[in-house]
Short mmCIF file of C-alpha atoms in Angstrom, two decimals:
data_model
loop_
_atom_site.label_atom_id
_atom_site.label_comp_id
_atom_site.label_asym_id
_atom_site.label_seq_id
_atom_site.Cartn_x
_atom_site.Cartn_y
_atom_site.Cartn_z
CA UNK A 1 -6.11 43.83 -13.24
CA UNK A 2 -7.83 40.71 -14.75
CA UNK A 3 -11.58 41.44 -15.20
CA UNK A 4 -14.65 40.32 -16.75
CA UNK A 5 -17.57 42.59 -17.59
CA UNK A 6 -21.11 41.37 -18.73
CA UNK A 7 -23.98 43.06 -20.25
CA UNK A 8 -26.81 43.67 -20.05
CA UNK A 9 -27.10 43.11 -16.28
CA UNK A 10 -30.70 41.92 -16.66
CA UNK A 11 -32.79 41.00 -19.79
CA UNK A 12 -36.38 40.15 -20.27
CA UNK A 13 -37.80 38.53 -23.46
CA UNK A 14 -40.74 36.61 -24.59
CA UNK A 15 -40.84 32.86 -25.20
CA UNK A 16 -39.62 31.73 -28.67
CA UNK A 17 -37.60 35.02 -29.00
CA UNK A 18 -33.69 35.30 -29.70
CA UNK A 19 -31.25 37.16 -27.42
CA UNK A 20 -27.59 38.20 -27.16
CA UNK A 21 -25.46 38.36 -24.15
CA UNK A 22 -22.07 40.36 -24.02
CA UNK A 23 -18.85 39.48 -22.20
CA UNK A 24 -15.59 41.81 -22.55
CA UNK A 25 -12.50 40.73 -20.52
CA UNK A 26 -9.01 41.91 -19.74
CA UNK A 27 -7.77 38.50 -18.41
CA UNK A 28 -4.17 37.96 -19.78
CA UNK A 29 -2.64 35.57 -20.73
CA UNK A 30 -5.85 34.15 -22.05
CA UNK A 31 -6.35 30.51 -22.07
CA UNK A 32 -10.12 29.88 -22.59
CA UNK A 33 -13.59 31.45 -22.17
CA UNK A 34 -16.62 29.62 -20.72
CA UNK A 35 -20.25 30.47 -20.56
CA UNK A 36 -22.02 29.13 -17.60
CA UNK A 37 -25.80 28.78 -16.94
CA UNK A 38 -26.57 29.15 -13.16
CA UNK A 39 -30.11 28.33 -12.27
CA UNK A 40 -31.33 30.04 -9.03
CA UNK A 41 -30.08 28.20 -5.98
CA UNK A 42 -27.75 25.96 -8.01
CA UNK A 43 -24.34 25.69 -9.08
CA UNK A 44 -23.11 26.89 -12.47
CA UNK A 45 -22.99 24.55 -15.42
CA UNK A 46 -20.75 24.77 -18.37
CA UNK A 47 -22.53 25.51 -21.74
CA UNK A 48 -19.58 26.10 -23.94
CA UNK A 49 -15.69 26.43 -23.86
CA UNK A 50 -13.65 28.12 -26.50
CA UNK A 51 -9.84 28.40 -26.91
CA UNK A 52 -8.00 31.31 -28.52
CA UNK A 53 -8.16 29.81 -31.84
CA UNK A 54 -11.94 29.22 -31.86
CA UNK A 55 -14.25 31.88 -33.15
CA UNK A 56 -17.69 30.40 -32.60
CA UNK A 57 -19.18 27.17 -30.97
CA UNK A 58 -22.52 25.86 -30.47
CA UNK A 59 -24.36 23.71 -28.08
CA UNK A 60 -28.02 23.13 -28.88
CA UNK A 61 -29.92 26.44 -28.97
CA UNK A 62 -26.78 28.24 -27.57
CA UNK A 63 -24.03 29.71 -29.83
CA UNK A 64 -20.91 31.56 -28.37
CA UNK A 65 -18.68 33.71 -30.23
CA UNK A 66 -15.12 34.91 -29.29
CA UNK A 67 -12.98 37.67 -30.84
CA UNK A 68 -9.62 37.34 -28.81
CA UNK A 69 -8.18 40.47 -30.63
CA UNK A 70 -10.93 42.83 -29.21
CA UNK A 71 -11.32 40.46 -26.09
CA UNK A 72 -15.09 40.00 -26.62
CA UNK A 73 -17.58 37.20 -26.42
CA UNK A 74 -21.13 36.70 -26.98
CA UNK A 75 -23.62 34.16 -26.31
CA UNK A 76 -26.68 33.91 -28.64
CA UNK A 77 -29.91 32.10 -27.59
CA UNK A 78 -32.20 31.13 -30.09
CA UNK A 79 -36.06 30.19 -29.88
CA UNK A 80 -35.87 30.98 -26.01
CA UNK A 81 -37.89 28.58 -23.69
CA UNK A 82 -39.05 29.11 -20.13
CA UNK A 83 -36.38 26.84 -18.82
CA UNK A 84 -33.87 29.15 -20.27
CA UNK A 85 -34.47 31.73 -17.25
CA UNK A 86 -31.24 31.80 -15.48
CA UNK A 87 -28.03 33.58 -14.71
CA UNK A 88 -25.65 33.43 -17.66
CA UNK A 89 -21.96 33.88 -16.41
CA UNK A 90 -19.07 34.64 -18.69
CA UNK A 91 -15.82 32.97 -17.14
CA UNK A 92 -12.30 33.52 -18.36
CA UNK A 93 -9.12 31.21 -17.45
CA UNK A 94 -5.60 32.64 -17.66
CA UNK A 95 -3.10 30.46 -19.26
CA UNK A 96 -0.51 31.22 -16.67
CA UNK A 97 -2.17 29.59 -13.56
CA UNK A 98 -1.33 26.11 -12.57
CA UNK A 99 -4.51 26.06 -10.43
CA UNK A 100 -7.15 26.54 -13.34
CA UNK A 101 -8.06 29.99 -11.83
CA UNK A 102 -11.18 31.20 -13.27
CA UNK A 103 -12.33 35.02 -13.43
CA UNK A 104 -15.90 35.37 -13.16
CA UNK A 105 -18.30 38.09 -14.59
CA UNK A 106 -21.28 39.16 -12.63
CA UNK A 107 -23.61 37.49 -14.91
CA UNK A 108 -26.89 38.57 -17.05
CA UNK A 109 -29.87 37.42 -15.42
CA UNK A 110 -32.25 36.21 -18.14
CA UNK A 111 -36.02 36.06 -17.72
CA UNK A 112 -38.30 34.33 -20.52
CA UNK A 113 -41.92 35.14 -20.24
CA UNK A 114 -44.69 33.17 -21.67
CA UNK B 1 -24.22 16.27 -14.43
CA UNK B 2 -21.26 16.61 -12.17
CA UNK B 3 -20.53 14.04 -9.22
CA UNK B 4 -20.10 16.84 -6.78
CA UNK B 5 -22.17 17.01 -3.49
CA UNK B 6 -22.87 19.63 -1.03
CA UNK B 7 -24.75 19.39 2.31
CA UNK B 8 -26.63 20.97 3.56
CA UNK B 9 -28.29 22.85 0.66
CA UNK B 10 -29.78 25.50 3.14
CA UNK B 11 -28.99 26.26 6.69
CA UNK B 12 -30.34 29.05 9.22
CA UNK B 13 -28.34 29.29 12.07
CA UNK B 14 -27.81 31.84 15.05
CA UNK B 15 -24.75 34.05 15.63
CA UNK B 16 -21.86 32.44 17.29
CA UNK B 17 -22.46 28.80 16.20
CA UNK B 18 -19.84 26.54 14.70
CA UNK B 19 -20.79 25.12 11.39
CA UNK B 20 -19.25 22.81 8.88
CA UNK B 21 -20.44 22.92 5.33
CA UNK B 22 -19.65 19.68 3.59
CA UNK B 23 -18.43 19.09 -0.15
CA UNK B 24 -17.42 15.84 -1.85
CA UNK B 25 -16.88 14.63 -5.34
CA UNK B 26 -16.57 11.11 -6.54
CA UNK B 27 -14.58 12.09 -9.72
CA UNK B 28 -10.90 11.48 -8.03
CA UNK B 29 -10.19 15.28 -8.97
CA UNK B 30 -7.11 16.62 -7.11
CA UNK B 31 -7.93 20.23 -7.34
CA UNK B 32 -10.76 21.72 -5.27
CA UNK B 33 -12.21 25.06 -4.58
CA UNK B 34 -14.58 27.06 -2.25
CA UNK B 35 -16.53 30.34 -3.90
CA UNK B 36 -18.63 32.72 -1.99
CA UNK B 37 -21.46 34.40 -4.11
CA UNK B 38 -23.75 37.08 -2.84
CA UNK B 39 -27.08 37.70 -4.98
CA UNK B 40 -26.29 39.21 -8.35
CA UNK B 41 -22.69 39.38 -7.78
CA UNK B 42 -19.66 37.23 -9.19
CA UNK B 43 -18.22 34.20 -7.67
CA UNK B 44 -15.33 34.91 -5.31
CA UNK B 45 -12.57 32.17 -4.52
CA UNK B 46 -12.12 31.80 -0.78
CA UNK B 47 -10.21 28.52 -0.49
CA UNK B 48 -8.50 26.05 -2.68
CA UNK B 49 -6.40 22.70 -2.63
CA UNK B 50 -4.16 21.12 -4.93
CA UNK B 51 -4.59 17.65 -3.45
CA UNK B 52 -4.53 16.01 -0.20
CA UNK B 53 -3.17 17.94 2.85
CA UNK B 54 -3.00 21.16 0.59
CA UNK B 55 -4.92 24.16 1.42
CA UNK B 56 -4.60 27.72 0.12
CA UNK B 57 -6.71 31.05 0.91
CA UNK B 58 -8.22 32.52 -2.26
CA UNK B 59 -8.70 36.09 -3.53
CA UNK B 60 -11.29 36.99 -1.12
CA UNK B 61 -10.45 37.18 2.77
CA UNK B 62 -12.64 34.79 4.71
CA UNK B 63 -12.93 33.74 8.36
CA UNK B 64 -13.57 30.29 7.35
CA UNK B 65 -11.15 27.28 7.23
CA UNK B 66 -10.74 24.39 5.20
CA UNK B 67 -9.18 20.85 5.26
CA UNK B 68 -8.33 18.22 2.83
CA UNK B 69 -7.51 14.92 4.57
CA UNK B 70 -9.18 13.01 1.76
CA UNK B 71 -9.26 13.30 -2.15
CA UNK B 72 -13.00 13.12 -2.20
CA UNK B 73 -13.79 15.51 0.77
CA UNK B 74 -13.11 19.14 1.09
CA UNK B 75 -15.22 20.61 4.05
CA UNK B 76 -15.52 24.34 5.23
CA UNK B 77 -15.76 25.30 8.78
CA UNK B 78 -16.86 28.65 10.24
CA UNK B 79 -15.78 28.57 14.18
CA UNK B 80 -18.23 31.37 15.04
CA UNK B 81 -20.94 32.41 12.50
CA UNK B 82 -21.81 35.92 12.22
CA UNK B 83 -24.61 37.73 10.06
CA UNK B 84 -21.68 38.98 7.64
CA UNK B 85 -21.29 35.25 6.76
CA UNK B 86 -24.72 34.94 5.27
CA UNK B 87 -24.18 34.06 1.60
CA UNK B 88 -24.06 31.12 -0.94
CA UNK B 89 -21.20 28.91 -0.77
CA UNK B 90 -20.27 26.98 -3.92
CA UNK B 91 -17.69 24.00 -4.00
CA UNK B 92 -16.06 23.09 -7.05
CA UNK B 93 -13.42 20.53 -8.41
CA UNK B 94 -11.55 20.42 -11.59
CA UNK B 95 -9.83 18.30 -14.07
CA UNK B 96 -7.31 18.88 -16.90
CA UNK B 97 -9.36 18.86 -20.33
CA UNK B 98 -7.75 19.71 -23.68
CA UNK B 99 -5.10 21.87 -22.29
CA UNK B 100 -7.33 23.57 -19.97
CA UNK B 101 -8.84 23.07 -16.56
CA UNK B 102 -12.71 22.29 -16.48
CA UNK B 103 -14.37 23.11 -13.35
CA UNK B 104 -17.54 21.30 -11.99
CA UNK B 105 -19.69 22.95 -9.43
CA UNK B 106 -21.85 21.46 -6.47
CA UNK B 107 -25.31 22.75 -6.03
CA UNK B 108 -24.12 25.27 -3.50
CA UNK B 109 -25.18 25.80 0.23
CA UNK B 110 -27.26 28.80 1.09
CA UNK B 111 -26.32 30.09 4.66
CA UNK B 112 -28.45 32.46 6.68
CA UNK B 113 -26.86 33.57 10.03
CA UNK B 114 -29.45 35.46 12.31
#
């Protein structure tokens, strides 16, 4: 069964601190993995996308890693800001889907305190 | 910012009413999707469309129906709303980017059925 598991479920950090969110998946055959940021009451917005051959990708203060062998990914946020408070969702696409079917994790709810 | 729009953003309605959630995109994408998301839970695919006159049911069973008469428009209808339909509904469209599909999400409609 294709699944995406994220940890922790929720996280509280102080402004300026770093944090790392985890994602494990069983989706096969694997096509790509994305991290989305979803603000409360909004739709998800893509932060990074990585294919099978990519190990790391950065987007401003966000750095995602991918280990396709162990089927694990992480999202590292550097020097957190209050605006980083949101749900971060790991999303995996299977290569066999002509629909572009996405498999979603439940997200990690990040709260940044001043 | 993706050019995909949803109206209304918030809707509170009584049991038994018929409602239509609007979704439109100006990017000319063929593939469109409807997701249902409860608080703290993952997105579940309830409907999708490959293009005009194409509609299919997704992974999560839903009493809603959809239509796709124009490329840019993908409305979702509930003939008789019930409290169990209370949820957030997200519309998305996708395009093929670098060998994989990139999905763009609308802001969502938060539906409450009393």
